[in-house]
mmCIF file of C-alpha atoms in Angstrom:
data_model
loop_
_atom_site.group_PDB
_atom_site.id
_atom_site.type_symbol
_atom_site.label_atom_id
_atom_site.label_comp_id
_atom_site.label_asym_id
_atom_site.label_seq_id
_atom_site.Cartn_x
_atom_site.Cartn_y
_atom_site.Cartn_z
ATOM 1 C CA ASP A 11 83.397 114.856 124.609
ATOM 2 C CA ALA A 12 84.962 117.594 122.564
ATOM 3 C CA ASP A 13 85.135 121.030 124.190
ATOM 4 C CA VAL A 14 84.535 122.891 120.918
ATOM 5 C CA THR A 15 82.164 121.371 118.383
ATOM 6 C CA GLN A 16 81.232 122.463 114.905
ATOM 7 C CA THR A 17 78.290 121.476 112.744
ATOM 8 C CA PRO A 18 78.171 120.391 110.036
ATOM 9 C CA ARG A 19 81.600 118.778 109.562
ATOM 10 C CA ASN A 20 81.231 118.791 105.820
ATOM 11 C CA ARG A 21 78.848 120.674 103.554
ATOM 12 C CA ILE A 22 78.373 120.999 99.836
ATOM 13 C CA THR A 23 76.161 123.802 98.629
ATOM 14 C CA LYS A 24 75.404 125.762 95.486
ATOM 15 C CA THR A 25 76.233 129.306 94.512
ATOM 16 C CA GLY A 26 73.721 131.783 95.895
ATOM 17 C CA LYS A 27 72.501 129.612 98.740
ATOM 18 C CA ARG A 28 72.449 130.828 102.319
ATOM 19 C CA ILE A 29 74.360 128.642 104.711
ATOM 20 C CA MET A 30 75.042 128.694 108.427
ATOM 21 C CA LEU A 31 77.922 127.065 110.246
ATOM 22 C CA GLU A 32 77.489 126.539 113.949
ATOM 23 C CA CYS A 33 79.929 126.403 116.808
ATOM 24 C CA SER A 34 79.317 125.378 120.398
ATOM 25 C CA GLN A 35 81.720 125.199 123.309
ATOM 26 C CA THR A 36 81.663 123.783 126.806
ATOM 27 C CA LYS A 37 84.895 125.422 127.936
ATOM 28 C CA GLY A 38 83.113 128.410 129.482
ATOM 29 C CA HIS A 39 85.222 130.838 127.486
ATOM 30 C CA ASP A 40 83.921 134.302 126.680
ATOM 31 C CA ARG A 41 85.953 134.771 123.518
ATOM 32 C CA MET A 42 85.064 133.022 120.279
ATOM 33 C CA TYR A 43 86.471 133.270 116.764
ATOM 34 C CA TRP A 44 85.823 132.167 113.195
ATOM 35 C CA TYR A 45 88.697 131.475 110.804
ATOM 36 C CA ARG A 46 88.962 130.159 107.307
ATOM 37 C CA GLN A 47 91.852 128.071 106.056
ATOM 38 C CA ASP A 48 92.897 127.977 102.427
ATOM 39 C CA PRO A 49 95.802 125.964 101.032
ATOM 40 C CA GLY A 50 98.989 128.011 101.118
ATOM 41 C CA LEU A 51 97.368 130.870 103.044
ATOM 42 C CA GLY A 52 97.182 129.566 106.582
ATOM 43 C CA LEU A 53 94.309 130.647 108.815
ATOM 44 C CA ARG A 54 92.685 134.028 108.419
ATOM 45 C CA LEU A 55 90.339 135.645 110.922
ATOM 46 C CA ILE A 56 86.787 136.326 109.743
ATOM 47 C CA TYR A 57 85.019 137.544 112.901
ATOM 48 C CA TYR A 58 85.551 137.439 116.624
ATOM 49 C CA SER A 59 83.477 138.053 119.721
ATOM 50 C CA PHE A 60 84.732 138.821 123.216
ATOM 51 C CA ASP A 61 81.335 138.409 124.839
ATOM 52 C CA VAL A 62 77.690 138.030 123.885
ATOM 53 C CA LYS A 63 77.267 141.734 123.115
ATOM 54 C CA ASP A 64 80.578 142.165 121.333
ATOM 55 C CA ILE A 65 81.129 141.375 117.640
ATOM 56 C CA ASN A 66 84.204 142.464 115.671
ATOM 57 C CA LYS A 67 85.277 142.111 112.081
ATOM 58 C CA GLY A 68 88.473 140.314 111.335
ATOM 59 C CA GLU A 69 90.775 140.412 108.354
ATOM 60 C CA ILE A 70 88.326 138.961 105.806
ATOM 61 C CA SER A 71 84.739 139.647 106.930
ATOM 62 C CA ASP A 72 83.240 140.589 103.560
ATOM 63 C CA GLY A 73 80.560 138.116 102.502
ATOM 64 C CA TYR A 74 80.120 136.755 106.016
ATOM 65 C CA SER A 75 78.032 137.578 109.079
ATOM 66 C CA VAL A 76 77.957 136.154 112.592
ATOM 67 C CA SER A 77 75.617 135.769 115.505
ATOM 68 C CA ARG A 78 76.554 135.204 119.145
ATOM 69 C CA GLN A 79 73.429 133.593 120.501
ATOM 70 C CA ALA A 80 74.885 132.805 123.909
ATOM 71 C CA GLN A 81 78.243 132.548 125.600
ATOM 72 C CA ALA A 82 78.539 129.013 124.290
ATOM 73 C CA LYS A 83 77.300 129.529 120.717
ATOM 74 C CA PHE A 84 78.752 131.474 117.802
ATOM 75 C CA SER A 85 77.366 131.016 114.288
ATOM 76 C CA LEU A 86 78.852 132.032 110.951
ATOM 77 C CA SER A 87 76.573 132.743 107.986
ATOM 78 C CA LEU A 88 77.210 133.059 104.302
ATOM 79 C CA GLU A 89 74.229 135.000 102.991
ATOM 80 C CA SER A 90 74.842 134.139 99.354
ATOM 81 C CA ALA A 91 77.597 131.591 98.959
ATOM 82 C CA ILE A 92 80.109 131.894 96.144
ATOM 83 C CA PRO A 93 82.709 129.381 94.925
ATOM 84 C CA ASN A 94 85.695 131.280 96.353
ATOM 85 C CA GLN A 95 84.237 130.722 99.813
ATOM 86 C CA THR A 96 85.113 127.070 99.431
ATOM 87 C CA ALA A 97 87.461 126.469 102.345
ATOM 88 C CA LEU A 98 87.974 124.818 105.707
ATOM 89 C CA TYR A 99 86.333 126.848 108.483
ATOM 90 C CA PHE A 100 87.434 126.743 112.090
ATOM 91 C CA CYS A 101 85.801 127.998 115.236
ATOM 92 C CA ALA A 102 88.023 128.741 118.221
ATOM 93 C CA THR A 103 87.631 129.893 121.817
ATOM 94 C CA SER A 104 89.978 131.504 124.305
ATOM 95 C CA ASP A 105 90.095 132.673 127.891
ATOM 96 C CA PRO A 106 92.369 135.626 128.671
ATOM 97 C CA GLU A 107 92.018 135.035 132.405
ATOM 98 C CA GLY A 108 92.879 131.369 132.320
ATOM 99 C CA GLY A 109 96.634 131.727 132.633
ATOM 100 C CA GLY A 110 97.199 130.362 129.167
ATOM 101 C CA GLN A 111 98.086 133.637 127.469
ATOM 102 C CA ASP A 112 94.677 133.640 125.777
ATOM 103 C CA THR A 113 95.556 130.454 123.922
ATOM 104 C CA GLN A 114 93.055 129.548 121.261
ATOM 105 C CA TYR A 115 91.345 126.158 121.312
ATOM 106 C CA PHE A 116 89.974 124.999 118.008
ATOM 107 C CA GLY A 117 86.990 122.984 116.896
ATOM 108 C CA PRO A 118 87.389 120.134 114.401
ATOM 109 C CA GLY A 119 86.643 122.309 111.390
ATOM 110 C CA THR A 120 83.910 122.405 108.732
ATOM 111 C CA ARG A 121 84.834 121.692 105.140
ATOM 112 C CA LEU A 122 82.595 123.803 102.926
ATOM 113 C CA THR A 123 82.373 123.382 99.173
ATOM 114 C CA VAL A 124 80.444 125.883 97.081
ATOM 115 C CA LEU A 125 79.649 124.653 93.583
ATOM 116 C CA ALA B 4 98.684 143.916 110.715
ATOM 117 C CA GLN B 5 101.428 141.717 111.950
ATOM 118 C CA THR B 6 103.044 139.374 109.435
ATOM 119 C CA VAL B 7 104.114 135.838 110.223
ATOM 120 C CA THR B 8 106.364 134.088 107.743
ATOM 121 C CA GLN B 9 107.126 130.401 107.486
ATOM 122 C CA SER B 10 109.643 130.077 104.687
ATOM 123 C CA GLN B 11 109.667 126.280 104.529
ATOM 124 C CA PRO B 12 106.495 124.964 102.852
ATOM 125 C CA GLU B 13 107.701 121.374 103.289
ATOM 126 C CA MET B 14 110.222 119.605 105.481
ATOM 127 C CA SER B 15 111.141 116.000 106.062
ATOM 128 C CA VAL B 16 112.977 114.183 108.833
ATOM 129 C CA GLN B 17 114.065 110.633 109.542
ATOM 130 C CA GLU B 18 112.339 108.947 112.425
ATOM 131 C CA ALA B 19 114.262 109.516 115.686
ATOM 132 C CA GLU B 20 116.158 112.473 114.234
ATOM 133 C CA THR B 21 115.791 116.174 115.028
ATOM 134 C CA VAL B 22 114.194 118.795 112.806
ATOM 135 C CA THR B 23 113.807 122.563 113.137
ATOM 136 C CA LEU B 24 110.954 124.526 111.623
ATOM 137 C CA SER B 25 111.484 128.235 111.024
ATOM 138 C CA CYS B 26 109.197 131.169 111.738
ATOM 139 C CA THR B 27 109.798 134.892 111.578
ATOM 140 C CA TYR B 28 107.413 137.713 112.317
ATOM 141 C CA ASP B 29 107.184 141.410 111.855
ATOM 142 C CA THR B 30 106.019 143.621 114.695
ATOM 143 C CA SER B 31 106.661 146.910 116.432
ATOM 144 C CA GLU B 32 105.162 145.686 119.689
ATOM 145 C CA SER B 33 107.324 144.747 122.649
ATOM 146 C CA ASP B 34 104.879 142.497 124.461
ATOM 147 C CA TYR B 35 103.218 139.628 122.629
ATOM 148 C CA TYR B 36 102.836 135.868 122.562
ATOM 149 C CA LEU B 37 103.944 133.259 120.086
ATOM 150 C CA PHE B 38 102.523 129.816 119.450
ATOM 151 C CA TRP B 39 103.105 126.696 117.418
ATOM 152 C CA TYR B 40 100.069 124.674 116.389
ATOM 153 C CA LYS B 41 100.043 121.235 114.784
ATOM 154 C CA GLN B 42 97.420 120.124 112.264
ATOM 155 C CA PRO B 43 97.510 116.372 111.526
ATOM 156 C CA PRO B 44 95.494 114.812 108.696
ATOM 157 C CA SER B 45 92.493 114.767 111.016
ATOM 158 C CA ARG B 46 92.655 118.583 110.467
ATOM 159 C CA GLN B 47 92.244 119.317 114.186
ATOM 160 C CA MET B 48 94.386 122.264 115.300
ATOM 161 C CA ILE B 49 96.434 121.229 118.322
ATOM 162 C CA LEU B 50 98.535 123.547 120.478
ATOM 163 C CA VAL B 51 102.149 122.394 120.595
ATOM 164 C CA ILE B 52 103.944 125.113 122.539
ATOM 165 C CA ARG B 53 103.687 128.794 123.459
ATOM 166 C CA GLN B 54 106.152 131.538 124.411
ATOM 167 C CA GLU B 55 105.742 134.896 126.113
ATOM 168 C CA ALA B 56 107.890 137.587 124.505
ATOM 169 C CA TYR B 57 108.922 139.022 127.863
ATOM 170 C CA LYS B 58 110.455 135.713 128.923
ATOM 171 C CA GLN B 59 114.023 135.133 127.834
ATOM 172 C CA GLN B 60 113.923 131.439 128.626
ATOM 173 C CA ASN B 61 112.895 129.283 125.700
ATOM 174 C CA ALA B 62 109.752 127.212 126.212
ATOM 175 C CA THR B 63 109.988 123.421 126.243
ATOM 176 C CA GLU B 64 107.298 120.752 126.112
ATOM 177 C CA ASN B 65 108.747 117.244 126.163
ATOM 178 C CA ARG B 66 110.325 116.664 122.721
ATOM 179 C CA PHE B 67 109.320 120.115 121.488
ATOM 180 C CA SER B 68 111.309 123.243 122.182
ATOM 181 C CA VAL B 69 111.613 126.692 120.713
ATOM 182 C CA ASN B 70 114.480 128.998 119.905
ATOM 183 C CA PHE B 71 113.092 132.470 120.518
ATOM 184 C CA GLN B 72 115.283 135.306 119.265
ATOM 185 C CA LYS B 73 113.388 138.490 120.064
ATOM 186 C CA ALA B 74 115.785 140.911 118.431
ATOM 187 C CA ALA B 75 115.798 138.882 115.242
ATOM 188 C CA LYS B 76 112.014 138.330 115.481
ATOM 189 C CA SER B 77 112.545 134.630 115.039
ATOM 190 C CA PHE B 78 110.654 131.766 116.670
ATOM 191 C CA SER B 79 111.758 128.331 115.481
ATOM 192 C CA LEU B 80 110.399 124.976 116.633
ATOM 193 C CA LYS B 81 112.714 122.054 117.292
ATOM 194 C CA ILE B 82 111.318 118.546 117.359
ATOM 195 C CA SER B 83 113.665 115.993 118.889
ATOM 196 C CA ASP B 84 113.464 112.215 118.482
ATOM 197 C CA SER B 85 110.898 112.619 115.704
ATOM 198 C CA GLN B 86 108.053 110.128 115.657
ATOM 199 C CA LEU B 87 105.697 109.065 112.892
ATOM 200 C CA GLY B 88 102.878 110.797 114.744
ATOM 201 C CA ASP B 89 104.661 114.119 114.383
ATOM 202 C CA ALA B 90 103.828 114.158 110.688
ATOM 203 C CA ALA B 91 101.503 117.118 110.232
ATOM 204 C CA MET B 92 101.195 120.700 109.083
ATOM 205 C CA TYR B 93 102.735 123.087 111.607
ATOM 206 C CA PHE B 94 101.581 126.667 111.977
ATOM 207 C CA CYS B 95 103.357 129.482 113.742
ATOM 208 C CA ALA B 96 101.079 132.138 115.261
ATOM 209 C CA TYR B 97 101.506 135.570 116.791
ATOM 210 C CA ARG B 98 99.076 137.050 119.301
ATOM 211 C CA SER B 99 98.928 140.793 119.596
ATOM 212 C CA PRO B 100 97.692 142.266 122.869
ATOM 213 C CA ASN B 101 97.225 145.615 121.176
ATOM 214 C CA THR B 102 94.900 144.654 118.328
ATOM 215 C CA GLY B 103 92.131 142.937 120.223
ATOM 216 C CA ASN B 104 94.325 139.951 121.013
ATOM 217 C CA GLN B 105 94.013 138.825 117.425
ATOM 218 C CA PHE B 106 96.016 135.855 116.246
ATOM 219 C CA TYR B 107 98.032 136.024 113.047
ATOM 220 C CA PHE B 108 99.048 132.731 111.478
ATOM 221 C CA GLY B 109 101.821 131.774 109.118
ATOM 222 C CA THR B 110 101.147 129.751 105.990
ATOM 223 C CA GLY B 111 102.355 126.515 107.527
ATOM 224 C CA THR B 112 105.093 123.930 107.090
ATOM 225 C CA SER B 113 104.193 120.386 106.085
ATOM 226 C CA LEU B 114 106.382 117.925 107.988
ATOM 227 C CA THR B 115 106.935 114.399 106.711
ATOM 228 C CA VAL B 116 108.502 111.789 108.990
ATOM 229 C CA ILE B 117 110.355 109.057 107.139
ATOM 230 C CA PRO B 118 110.406 105.632 108.814
#
């Protein structure tokens, strides 16, 4: 079974709709992240959380919100989706104490299309 | 924010040959970590190799090795004996211990392996 899972894997929605992307992990890591990937731009950080009570904005947080429901769950919401939020979204986890230099482990990604 | 630059949007290599992917970064920090991630068509982000800046010895993982030049702020990836399964997008990433351990990604290099 995958250590980091994302649901849904693919989603098509309409402008103005609220949408939530979910991420769950079984790695036991405290740190979780949301990125978006656009062609030619690489991955950009949206939000990150170092524990259940810690939420931080990343490089491109406008238009997004997050919720850390538990150590294992980190959700990303688009309150009112717009077409330029069409992208591939990745969740990642990391463990700074695990001897892996806080290496990030990624979920399989969610492809979101906003019409 | 730190900047990571991958100047080669596309590269190709003959099967069994060697290819080097380039990455440069801009930072004023002395202690940091560098990573190469691979993204095959399945779009899963897979860790290839990582390097601690305080280590002079270049990291090696089987057919993958890096050439880390700290003074030049260069971190290239060498793939030896290229295989068809190496075809993917490769991302260079920088982790800053001083900005919340955020990761900064390059824009990626698409590698094609020619049979």
